[in-house]
Coordinates of C-alpha atoms (C1' of nucleotides) in Angstrom, one line a residue:
Chain A
X58 CA 1.3 -28.4 25.7
X59 CA -0.9 -29.2 22.7
X60 CA -3.3 -27.1 20.9
X61 CA -6.2 -27.4 18.5
X62 CA -6.8 -24.9 15.8
X63 CA -9.0 -22.7 17.9
X64 CA -6.7 -22.6 20.9
X65 CA -3.7 -21.8 18.8
X66 CA -5.8 -19.3 16.9
X67 CA -6.8 -17.5 20.1
X68 CA -3.2 -17.5 21.3
X69 CA -2.0 -15.9 18.1
X70 CA -5.1 -13.8 17.5
X71 CA -5.8 -15.3 14.1
X72 CA -8.7 -17.2 12.7
X73 CA -9.0 -21.0 12.4
X74 CA -9.4 -20.5 8.7
X75 CA -6.0 -18.9 8.6
X76 CA -4.5 -21.9 10.4
X77 CA -6.1 -24.3 8.0
X78 CA -4.9 -22.2 5.1
X79 CA -1.4 -22.2 6.5
X80 CA -1.6 -25.9 6.7
X81 CA -2.9 -26.1 3.1
X82 CA 0.0 -24.0 1.7
X83 CA 2.5 -25.9 3.8
X84 CA 3.7 -23.0 5.8
X85 CA 2.6 -24.4 9.1
X86 CA 1.6 -28.0 9.4
X87 CA 0.2 -29.4 12.7
X88 CA 2.5 -31.7 14.7
X89 CA 0.1 -34.5 14.2
X90 CA -3.5 -35.3 13.3
X91 CA -5.5 -37.1 16.0
X92 CA -7.8 -40.1 15.4
X93 CA -10.8 -37.8 14.7
X94 CA -8.8 -35.8 12.0
X95 CA -8.3 -32.8 14.3
X96 CA -5.1 -30.8 13.8
X97 CA -2.9 -30.9 16.9
X98 CA -0.1 -28.3 17.3
X99 CA 2.8 -28.5 19.7
X100 CA 5.5 -26.0 21.0
X101 CA 7.5 -26.1 17.7
X102 CA 4.4 -25.0 15.8
X103 CA 3.8 -22.2 18.3
X104 CA 7.3 -21.0 17.8
X105 CA 7.0 -21.2 14.0
X106 CA 3.7 -19.4 14.0
X107 CA 5.3 -16.6 16.0
X108 CA 8.0 -16.3 13.4
X109 CA 5.3 -16.2 10.7
X110 CA 3.3 -13.5 12.5
X111 CA 6.4 -11.5 12.9
X112 CA 7.3 -11.5 9.2
X113 CA 3.7 -11.0 8.3
X114 CA 3.6 -7.9 10.3
X115 CA 6.5 -6.7 8.2
X116 CA 4.3 -7.1 5.2
X117 CA 6.1 -10.0 3.6
X118 CA 4.1 -12.4 1.4
X119 CA 3.3 -15.8 2.7
X120 CA 5.4 -17.2 -0.1
X121 CA 8.5 -15.3 1.1
X122 CA 7.7 -16.2 4.7
X123 CA 7.6 -19.8 3.7
X124 CA 11.1 -19.7 2.2
X125 CA 12.3 -18.0 5.4
X126 CA 10.7 -20.3 7.9
X127 CA 11.1 -23.6 6.1
X128 CA 14.7 -23.5 5.0
X129 CA 17.0 -22.8 8.0
X130 CA 19.9 -21.5 5.9
X131 CA 17.8 -19.0 4.1
X132 CA 19.3 -15.5 3.7
X133 CA 16.7 -13.6 5.8
X134 CA 18.6 -10.3 5.6
X135 CA 18.6 -10.5 1.8
X136 CA 14.9 -11.3 1.7
X137 CA 14.2 -8.3 4.0
X138 CA 16.3 -6.0 2.0
X139 CA 14.5 -7.0 -1.2
X140 CA 11.2 -6.6 0.7
X141 CA 12.3 -3.1 1.7
X142 CA 13.0 -2.2 -1.9
X143 CA 9.5 -3.3 -2.8
X144 CA 8.0 -1.2 0.0
X145 CA 10.0 1.8 -0.9
X146 CA 9.0 1.5 -4.6
X147 CA 5.4 1.1 -3.5
X148 CA 5.6 4.2 -1.3
X149 CA 7.0 6.2 -4.3
X150 CA 4.1 5.0 -6.4
X151 CA 1.7 6.1 -3.6
X152 CA 3.4 9.5 -3.3
X153 CA 2.9 10.1 -7.0
X154 CA -0.7 9.0 -6.8
X155 CA -1.3 11.2 -3.8
X156 CA 0.2 14.2 -5.6
X157 CA -1.9 13.6 -8.7
X158 CA -5.1 13.0 -6.7
X159 CA -4.5 16.2 -4.7
X160 CA -3.9 18.1 -7.9
X161 CA -7.0 16.7 -9.4
X162 CA -9.0 17.6 -6.3
X163 CA -7.8 21.1 -6.5
X164 CA -8.7 21.4 -10.1
X165 CA -12.0 19.7 -9.6
X166 CA -13.0 21.9 -6.7
X167 CA -12.0 24.9 -8.8
X168 CA -14.3 23.5 -11.5
X169 CA -17.0 22.8 -9.0
X170 CA -16.7 26.3 -7.6
X171 CA -16.7 27.6 -11.1
X172 CA -19.7 25.6 -11.9
X173 CA -21.5 26.6 -8.8
X174 CA -20.5 30.2 -9.5
X175 CA -21.8 29.9 -13.0
X176 CA -25.1 28.7 -11.7
X177 CA -25.1 31.4 -9.1
X178 CA -24.3 34.0 -11.7
X179 CA -26.9 32.6 -14.1
X180 CA -29.4 32.9 -11.3
X181 CA -28.3 36.4 -10.5
X182 CA -28.6 37.5 -14.1
X183 CA -32.1 36.1 -14.2
X184 CA -32.9 38.1 -11.0
X185 CA -31.4 41.2 -12.6
X186 CA -33.6 40.8 -15.6
X187 CA -36.6 40.4 -13.4
X188 CA -35.5 43.3 -11.3
X189 CA -34.9 45.5 -14.2
X190 CA -38.4 44.8 -15.3
X191 CA -39.5 46.5 -12.1
X192 CA -37.2 49.4 -12.9
X193 CA -38.7 49.8 -16.3
X194 CA -38.4 48.6 -19.8
X195 CA -36.0 51.2 -21.0
X196 CA -33.2 49.9 -18.8
X197 CA -33.7 46.3 -19.7
X198 CA -33.8 47.3 -23.3
X199 CA -30.6 49.2 -23.0
X200 CA -28.5 46.9 -20.8
X201 CA -30.5 43.7 -20.2
X202 CA -29.7 41.2 -22.9
X203 CA -26.4 42.7 -23.7
X204 CA -25.2 42.4 -20.1
X205 CA -26.5 38.9 -19.8
X206 CA -24.8 37.8 -23.0
X207 CA -21.5 39.5 -22.2
X208 CA -21.6 38.2 -18.6
X209 CA -22.0 34.6 -19.7
X210 CA -19.4 35.0 -22.3
X211 CA -17.0 36.7 -19.9
X212 CA -17.5 34.1 -17.2
X213 CA -16.8 31.2 -19.6
X214 CA -13.6 32.8 -20.8
X215 CA -12.4 33.7 -17.3
X216 CA -8.9 32.6 -16.6
X217 CA -7.8 31.0 -13.3
X218 CA -6.1 34.2 -12.3
X219 CA -9.2 36.3 -13.0
X220 CA -11.2 33.8 -11.0
X221 CA -8.8 33.9 -8.1
X222 CA -8.7 37.7 -8.1
X223 CA -12.5 37.7 -8.2
X224 CA -12.7 35.5 -5.2
X225 CA -10.2 37.7 -3.5
X226 CA -12.3 40.7 -4.2
X227 CA -15.3 38.9 -2.8
X228 CA -13.6 38.3 0.5
X229 CA -12.3 41.9 0.6
X230 CA -15.9 43.1 0.2
X231 CA -17.0 41.1 3.2
X232 CA -14.0 42.2 5.3
X233 CA -14.4 45.9 4.5
X234 CA -18.2 45.6 5.0
X235 CA -17.6 44.2 8.5
X236 CA -15.3 47.1 9.3
X237 CA -17.6 49.7 7.8
X238 CA -20.6 48.5 9.8
X239 CA -18.8 49.5 13.0
X240 CA -19.2 53.2 11.8
X241 CA -22.9 52.6 11.4
X242 CA -22.9 55.0 8.5
X243 CA -23.4 53.8 4.8
X244 CA -22.0 57.1 3.6
X245 CA -18.7 56.6 5.6
X246 CA -15.5 56.3 3.6
X247 CA -15.1 52.7 4.7
X248 CA -18.7 51.9 3.5
X249 CA -18.0 53.6 0.2
X250 CA -14.8 51.6 -0.1
X251 CA -16.9 48.4 0.4
X252 CA -19.2 49.6 -2.3
X253 CA -16.3 50.3 -4.6
X254 CA -14.8 46.9 -4.0
X255 CA -18.2 45.4 -4.8
X256 CA -18.3 47.4 -8.1
X257 CA -14.9 45.9 -9.0
X258 CA -16.1 42.5 -8.1
X259 CA -19.2 43.0 -10.4
X260 CA -16.9 44.1 -13.1
X261 CA -14.9 41.0 -12.8
X262 CA -18.0 38.9 -12.7
X263 CA -19.8 40.5 -15.6
X264 CA -17.0 42.0 -17.7
X265 CA -19.1 45.2 -17.7
X266 CA -20.7 47.6 -15.3
X267 CA -23.6 49.9 -15.0
X268 CA -24.9 51.9 -12.1
X269 CA -28.4 50.8 -12.7
X270 CA -27.5 47.1 -12.6
X271 CA -25.3 47.7 -9.5
X272 CA -28.1 49.4 -7.6
X273 CA -30.6 46.8 -8.8
X274 CA -28.4 44.0 -7.5
X275 CA -28.0 45.9 -4.2
X276 CA -31.7 46.1 -3.8
X277 CA -31.9 42.4 -4.6
X278 CA -29.5 41.7 -1.7
X279 CA -32.2 42.9 0.6
X280 CA -35.3 41.6 -1.3
X281 CA -34.0 38.1 -1.8
X282 CA -33.4 36.1 1.3
X283 CA -30.8 33.9 -0.4
X284 CA -28.6 36.9 -0.9
X285 CA -29.5 38.4 2.4
X286 CA -28.3 35.3 4.2
X287 CA -25.0 35.4 2.3
X288 CA -24.2 38.9 3.4
X289 CA -25.9 38.8 6.8
X290 CA -23.4 36.0 7.8
X291 CA -21.0 39.0 8.3
X292 CA -23.5 40.6 10.7
X293 CA -27.2 41.0 10.9
X294 CA -28.3 43.9 8.7
X295 CA -25.2 43.7 6.5
X296 CA -27.2 43.2 3.3
X297 CA -29.2 46.3 4.0
X298 CA -26.1 48.2 5.0
X299 CA -24.4 47.2 1.8
X300 CA -27.4 48.2 -0.3
X301 CA -27.5 51.6 1.3
X302 CA -23.8 52.1 0.7
X303 CA -24.2 51.1 -2.9
X304 CA -27.2 53.3 -3.4
X305 CA -25.1 56.2 -2.1
X306 CA -22.1 55.1 -4.2
X307 CA -24.2 54.9 -7.4
X308 CA -26.1 58.1 -6.6
X309 CA -29.3 56.1 -6.9
X310 CA -30.4 57.0 -3.4
X311 CA -32.2 60.2 -4.4
Chain B
X25 CA -15.4 6.9 -36.4
X26 CA -16.0 3.3 -35.3
X27 CA -13.7 1.0 -33.5
X28 CA -13.5 -2.7 -32.8
X29 CA -11.9 -4.0 -29.6
X30 CA -8.4 -4.1 -31.0
X31 CA -8.5 -0.7 -32.5
X32 CA -9.8 0.9 -29.4
X33 CA -7.4 -1.1 -27.3
X34 CA -4.4 0.1 -29.4
X35 CA -5.7 3.7 -29.2
X36 CA -5.9 3.6 -25.4
X37 CA -2.9 1.3 -24.9
X38 CA -4.9 -1.4 -23.2
X39 CA -5.7 -5.1 -24.0
X40 CA -8.8 -6.4 -25.6
X41 CA -9.3 -8.5 -22.5
X42 CA -9.6 -5.3 -20.5
X43 CA -12.2 -3.9 -22.9
X44 CA -14.2 -7.1 -22.7
X45 CA -13.9 -7.0 -18.9
X46 CA -15.1 -3.4 -18.9
X47 CA -18.1 -4.4 -21.0
X48 CA -18.7 -7.3 -18.6
X49 CA -18.8 -5.1 -15.5
X50 CA -20.8 -2.5 -17.3
X51 CA -18.3 0.3 -17.0
X52 CA -17.9 0.7 -20.8
X53 CA -20.3 -1.0 -23.1
X54 CA -19.9 -0.8 -26.9
X55 CA -22.2 1.5 -28.8
X56 CA -23.5 -1.5 -30.6
X57 CA -22.9 -5.1 -31.5
X58 CA -22.7 -5.9 -35.2
X59 CA -24.3 -8.9 -36.9
X60 CA -21.3 -11.1 -36.2
X61 CA -21.4 -10.3 -32.5
X62 CA -18.4 -7.9 -32.7
X63 CA -18.2 -5.0 -30.2
X64 CA -18.4 -1.7 -32.0
X65 CA -17.4 1.5 -30.2
X66 CA -18.0 5.1 -31.2
X67 CA -16.8 8.5 -30.1
X68 CA -18.8 8.6 -26.9
X69 CA -17.1 5.4 -25.8
X70 CA -13.7 6.8 -26.7
X71 CA -14.4 9.8 -24.5
X72 CA -15.6 7.6 -21.6
X73 CA -12.6 5.3 -21.9
X74 CA -10.4 8.4 -21.6
X75 CA -12.2 9.3 -18.4
X76 CA -11.8 5.8 -17.1
X77 CA -8.1 5.7 -17.8
X78 CA -7.7 9.1 -16.1
X79 CA -9.3 7.9 -12.9
X80 CA -7.5 4.6 -13.1
X81 CA -4.2 6.4 -13.2
X82 CA -5.2 8.0 -9.9
X83 CA -5.6 4.6 -8.5
X84 CA -9.3 4.5 -8.0
X85 CA -11.1 1.1 -8.1
X86 CA -13.2 0.3 -11.2
X87 CA -16.2 0.2 -8.9
X88 CA -15.6 3.8 -7.9
X89 CA -14.8 4.8 -11.4
X90 CA -18.1 3.1 -12.5
X91 CA -20.0 5.4 -10.1
X92 CA -18.2 8.4 -11.4
X93 CA -18.6 7.8 -15.1
X94 CA -22.1 6.3 -15.1
X95 CA -23.9 8.8 -13.0
X96 CA -23.5 12.3 -14.3
X97 CA -24.4 14.1 -11.0
X98 CA -22.0 12.0 -9.0
X99 CA -19.9 13.9 -6.5
X100 CA -16.4 13.4 -8.0
X101 CA -14.7 15.7 -5.6
X102 CA -16.0 13.7 -2.7
X103 CA -15.0 10.4 -4.3
X104 CA -11.5 11.8 -4.8
X105 CA -11.2 13.1 -1.3
X106 CA -12.2 9.7 0.1
X107 CA -9.8 8.1 -2.3
X108 CA -7.1 10.4 -1.0
X109 CA -7.9 9.5 2.5
X110 CA -7.3 5.8 1.6
X111 CA -4.1 6.6 -0.1
X112 CA -2.8 8.6 2.9
X113 CA -3.8 5.8 5.2
X114 CA -2.0 3.3 3.0
X115 CA 1.1 5.5 2.9
X116 CA 1.1 5.7 6.7
X117 CA 0.9 1.9 6.9
X118 CA 3.8 1.6 4.4
X119 CA 5.8 4.1 6.4
X120 CA 5.3 2.0 9.5
X121 CA 6.2 -1.2 7.6
X122 CA 9.3 0.4 6.2
X123 CA 10.5 1.6 9.6
X124 CA 10.0 -1.8 11.1
X125 CA 11.7 -3.6 8.2
X126 CA 14.6 -1.3 8.5
X127 CA 14.8 -1.9 12.2
X128 CA 14.6 -5.6 11.7
X129 CA 17.3 -5.5 9.0
X130 CA 19.6 -3.6 11.4
X131 CA 18.9 -6.1 14.1
X132 CA 19.4 -9.0 11.8
X133 CA 22.7 -7.7 10.5
X134 CA 23.7 -7.2 14.1
X135 CA 22.9 -10.8 14.7
X136 CA 24.7 -11.8 11.6
X137 CA 27.7 -9.9 12.9
X138 CA 27.3 -11.7 16.2
X139 CA 27.2 -14.9 14.5
X140 CA 30.1 -14.2 12.3
X141 CA 32.0 -13.1 15.4
X142 CA 31.0 -16.3 17.1
X143 CA 32.5 -18.3 14.2
X144 CA 35.5 -16.1 14.2
X145 CA 36.0 -16.6 17.9
X146 CA 35.4 -20.3 17.6
X147 CA 38.0 -20.4 14.9
X148 CA 40.3 -18.4 17.1
X149 CA 39.9 -20.7 20.0
X150 CA 40.8 -23.6 17.8
X151 CA 43.9 -21.9 16.7
X152 CA 44.7 -21.0 20.2
X153 CA 44.5 -24.7 21.2
X154 CA 46.6 -25.7 18.2
X155 CA 49.0 -23.0 19.2
X156 CA 49.2 -24.0 22.8
X157 CA 50.1 -27.4 21.7
X158 CA 53.2 -25.9 20.2
X159 CA 53.9 -24.1 23.4
X160 CA 53.6 -27.3 25.4
X161 CA 51.2 -29.6 27.0
X162 CA 51.3 -28.0 30.4
X163 CA 49.8 -24.7 29.3
X164 CA 47.0 -26.4 27.4
X165 CA 46.3 -28.6 30.3
X166 CA 46.2 -25.6 32.6
X167 CA 44.2 -23.1 30.5
X168 CA 43.1 -24.7 27.2
X169 CA 39.8 -26.4 27.7
X170 CA 38.8 -24.1 30.5
X171 CA 39.4 -21.0 28.5
X172 CA 37.5 -22.5 25.5
X173 CA 34.5 -23.4 27.6
X174 CA 34.4 -20.2 29.5
X175 CA 34.9 -18.2 26.3
X176 CA 32.0 -19.9 24.5
X177 CA 29.9 -19.5 27.5
X178 CA 30.8 -15.9 27.9
X179 CA 30.2 -15.1 24.3
X180 CA 26.8 -16.6 24.3
X181 CA 25.7 -14.6 27.3
X182 CA 27.2 -11.4 26.1
X183 CA 24.7 -8.5 26.2
X184 CA 24.3 -5.9 23.5
X185 CA 26.2 -3.3 25.5
X186 CA 29.1 -5.7 26.1
X187 CA 29.1 -6.4 22.4
X188 CA 29.2 -2.7 21.5
X189 CA 31.9 -2.0 24.0
X190 CA 33.9 -4.9 22.6
X191 CA 33.6 -3.5 19.1
X192 CA 34.5 -0.1 20.4
X193 CA 37.6 -1.5 22.0
X194 CA 38.5 -3.3 18.7
X195 CA 38.5 0.0 16.9
X196 CA 40.5 1.7 19.6
X197 CA 43.1 -1.0 19.2
X198 CA 43.4 -0.3 15.5
X199 CA 43.5 3.4 16.1
X200 CA 46.1 3.3 18.8
X201 CA 48.1 0.8 16.8
X202 CA 48.1 3.1 13.8
X203 CA 49.4 6.0 16.0
X204 CA 51.9 3.7 17.8
X205 CA 53.5 2.5 14.5
X206 CA 54.6 6.1 13.8
X207 CA 57.0 5.8 16.8
X208 CA 58.4 2.6 15.2
X209 CA 59.0 1.2 18.7
X210 CA 56.8 -1.6 20.1
X211 CA 58.1 -0.7 23.5
X212 CA 56.8 2.9 23.3
X213 CA 54.0 4.0 25.6
X214 CA 51.6 4.2 22.7
X215 CA 52.4 0.7 21.6
X216 CA 52.0 -0.6 25.1
X217 CA 48.7 1.2 25.3
X218 CA 47.6 -0.7 22.2
X219 CA 48.7 -3.9 23.8
X220 CA 46.7 -3.0 26.9
X221 CA 43.6 -2.2 24.9
X222 CA 44.1 -5.5 23.1
X223 CA 44.2 -7.2 26.5
X224 CA 40.9 -5.6 27.5
X225 CA 39.4 -6.6 24.2
X226 CA 40.4 -10.2 24.8
X227 CA 39.0 -10.0 28.3
X228 CA 35.7 -8.9 26.8
X229 CA 35.9 -11.6 24.2
X230 CA 36.8 -14.5 26.4
X231 CA 35.7 -13.4 29.8
X232 CA 39.1 -14.4 31.1
X233 CA 42.7 -13.6 30.5
X234 CA 46.1 -15.2 30.6
X235 CA 49.5 -13.8 29.4
X236 CA 50.2 -17.1 27.7
X237 CA 47.1 -17.1 25.6
X238 CA 47.5 -13.4 24.8
X239 CA 51.1 -13.9 23.6
X240 CA 50.0 -17.0 21.7
X241 CA 47.3 -15.1 19.9
X242 CA 49.8 -12.3 19.1
X243 CA 52.1 -14.8 17.5
X244 CA 49.1 -16.2 15.6
X245 CA 48.5 -12.7 14.2
X246 CA 51.8 -13.1 12.4
X247 CA 51.6 -16.8 11.6
X248 CA 48.1 -16.9 10.2
X249 CA 47.6 -14.8 7.2
X250 CA 43.9 -14.3 7.9
X251 CA 44.8 -12.4 11.0
X252 CA 47.7 -10.7 9.4
X253 CA 45.4 -9.3 6.7
X254 CA 43.0 -8.0 9.4
X255 CA 45.7 -6.0 11.2
X256 CA 47.8 -5.1 8.2
X257 CA 44.9 -3.2 6.7
X258 CA 46.0 -0.5 9.2
X259 CA 49.4 -0.5 7.7
X260 CA 51.8 -3.1 6.4
X261 CA 53.6 -4.8 9.3
X262 CA 51.0 -3.9 11.8
X263 CA 50.4 -7.5 12.8
X264 CA 54.1 -8.0 13.5
X265 CA 54.3 -4.7 15.4
X266 CA 51.3 -5.6 17.5
X267 CA 52.8 -9.0 18.3
X268 CA 56.0 -7.4 19.4
X269 CA 54.2 -4.9 21.5
X270 CA 52.2 -7.7 23.1
X271 CA 55.2 -9.9 23.7
X272 CA 56.8 -6.9 25.5
X273 CA 53.5 -6.2 27.4
X274 CA 53.2 -9.8 28.6
X275 CA 56.9 -10.1 29.3
X276 CA 57.0 -13.1 27.0
X277 CA 59.7 -11.6 24.8
X278 CA 62.6 -12.9 26.8
Chain C
dA80 C1' -29.6 -42.5 26.4
dT81 C1' -30.6 -38.3 24.5
dT82 C1' -29.9 -33.8 23.6
dA83 C1' -27.7 -29.5 23.2
dC84 C1' -23.8 -27.0 22.1
dA85 C1' -19.3 -26.0 21.1
dC86 C1' -15.9 -27.7 18.5
dC87 C1' -13.8 -30.0 14.5
dT88 C1' -13.6 -31.4 9.4
dT89 C1' -13.7 -30.6 4.0
dT90 C1' -15.5 -28.2 0.0
dA91 C1' -16.2 -24.3 -2.4
dC92 C1' -17.5 -19.7 -3.8
dG93 C1' -16.2 -14.5 -3.4
dT94 C1' -12.9 -10.9 -3.3
dT95 C1' -9.7 -7.4 -7.8
dA96 C1' -8.5 -6.5 -12.4
dC97 C1' -7.3 -8.5 -15.5
dG98 C1' -3.6 -12.4 -18.1
dT99 C1' -3.7 -16.5 -20.3
dT100 C1' -5.2 -20.4 -22.7
dA101 C1' -8.7 -23.0 -25.3
dA102 C1' -12.1 -23.8 -28.6
dT103 C1' -14.4 -21.7 -32.1
dG104 C1' -16.5 -18.2 -35.5
dT105 C1' -15.6 -14.2 -39.2
dC106 C1' -13.4 -11.4 -42.7
dA107 C1' -10.4 -10.1 -46.4
dA108 C1' -6.9 -11.6 -49.3
dC109 C1' -4.5 -14.8 -52.2
Chain D
dG222 C1' -10.4 -23.1 -50.5
dT223 C1' -7.1 -21.9 -47.5
dT224 C1' -4.4 -18.8 -44.7
dG225 C1' -3.9 -15.4 -41.2
dA226 C1' -5.5 -11.8 -38.6
dC227 C1' -9.2 -10.7 -36.3
dA228 C1' -13.5 -11.7 -33.3
dT229 C1' -16.3 -14.4 -29.7
dT230 C1' -17.3 -17.0 -25.1
dA231 C1' -15.8 -19.9 -21.2
dA232 C1' -12.7 -21.0 -18.0
dC233 C1' -8.9 -21.1 -14.7
dG234 C1' -5.3 -18.5 -12.0
dT235 C1' -3.7 -14.7 -9.0
dA236 C1' -3.3 -13.5 -2.6
dA237 C1' -4.9 -14.4 1.6
dC238 C1' -8.1 -15.4 3.6
dG239 C1' -13.9 -14.6 4.9
dT240 C1' -17.9 -16.9 4.8
dA241 C1' -21.1 -20.3 4.3
dA242 C1' -22.7 -25.1 3.9
dA243 C1' -22.9 -29.8 5.3
dG244 C1' -21.6 -32.9 8.4
dG245 C1' -18.7 -35.5 12.2
dT246 C1' -16.9 -35.2 17.4
dG247 C1' -16.6 -34.2 22.5
dT248 C1' -18.7 -33.4 26.6
dA249 C1' -21.9 -31.8 29.9
dA250 C1' -26.6 -31.6 31.3
dT251 C1' -30.9 -33.7 31.2

DNA sequence: ATTACACCTTTACGTTACGTTAATGTCAAC
DNA sequence: GTTGACATTAACGTAACGTAAAGGTGTAAT
């Protein structure tokens, strides 16, 4: 049986370009060239191509494969062992890369979260200021700028552990809030626990605390839909419930 | 502080060619070009180069790095996660390659052993023929060529299981021989068991059996130092002991 | 005979991240 | 003025093909 490039290529599942390339580098030459210059392959070439494909699947370079298939007495086992060494070295290199990339991703996501948080906090501070305006000049004068400055400062100097503890507190708030809502009572011990956790969380965030700001923030959770959405993912009405609990907690409900 | 290509290259531990290339692909352009056409880098460029080197160590392509360092709002975490995906895929590919190469090496070495065995057997047959000449024409006429032909044929058609069983028998011969030698008596049951195992081994090797050939081979174990060495690794005198046991077993000792 | 279409050919650029000449210009020192 | 260490651009080479481009061949249908 004789084959042209395309027939042989289809048999082996490779392109005609590949066959021409293999001819070019002398790894698989056609049995003969016909009068029109066409490459004609025979059974021997099919066999050799199968060998080539086999070694190629093992990831050997064409140069190595050439040595193997062209010199009959070639030490194939040695070539394979050397190839294996290379593969193992490459895998070690990859393992190291993967570890480092994973570490970097972790750090980067930390940073991204930090950065998002920073934005979030900045936004929050701005809202607090706006809010305090509603509550009156005297409060803003007393806490406003000071809190903002301290908060920014605090946030920038926050350690990884502080950050983790802060996030942990944030989830605890959500969890406790979910439980507390089953009681339906913002004055219930569980609801007050949620308010207390929320206070701790604020303290971590801002590095300082004041009832007024706390109550102001709580009101904002209801007034600003962006916050409402955040807390209402626990359950509908969660933002309102938390505000009520905090107002009771801070004694600002009277 | 200002740097020329060489100074910056030394700082970062890279070649001047690399810096020119980075300029060419627009990943790190010098702060300015002086009147002689020299590239002059400043602090910003040092910082950017450090970033580039960092991502390069994580194995990212320069094209990806370019995106990261040239557009400030680029989603680095996403790029890293995608990169990680690629790395993990590449490692899976490597794992598969490694497994296949290991399997191939095992098979190849198996084949090498087969081939070595074949040579060994061919050599043995030759010796048997030579030996039979000593024992007389009539035996060679009767068994010689026939055995050789059959043996070759048999060996070539041997299945993997046959081969494994044969090797298993070979080790059993050595084990039993070691035990038998403690008795010191080639006529002892254990020594006769060794001789019997050896007969089975021969039957597996040759696909046929004759007392004469068996006894002839046993004598060879003593006469030819290559065989002597093989059996004497069990203990000194093992080849001689085995020959005596076989001579008794075959009844050729009288 | 012409035409269409599938097949064949060679030549050559593009891919990645530079290494390596080659040919040539610049700067500071002797 | 020359030397030697620097700088420049231009160019090829690397691995294993993919992808045109430009053109010849084989055969079946018109």
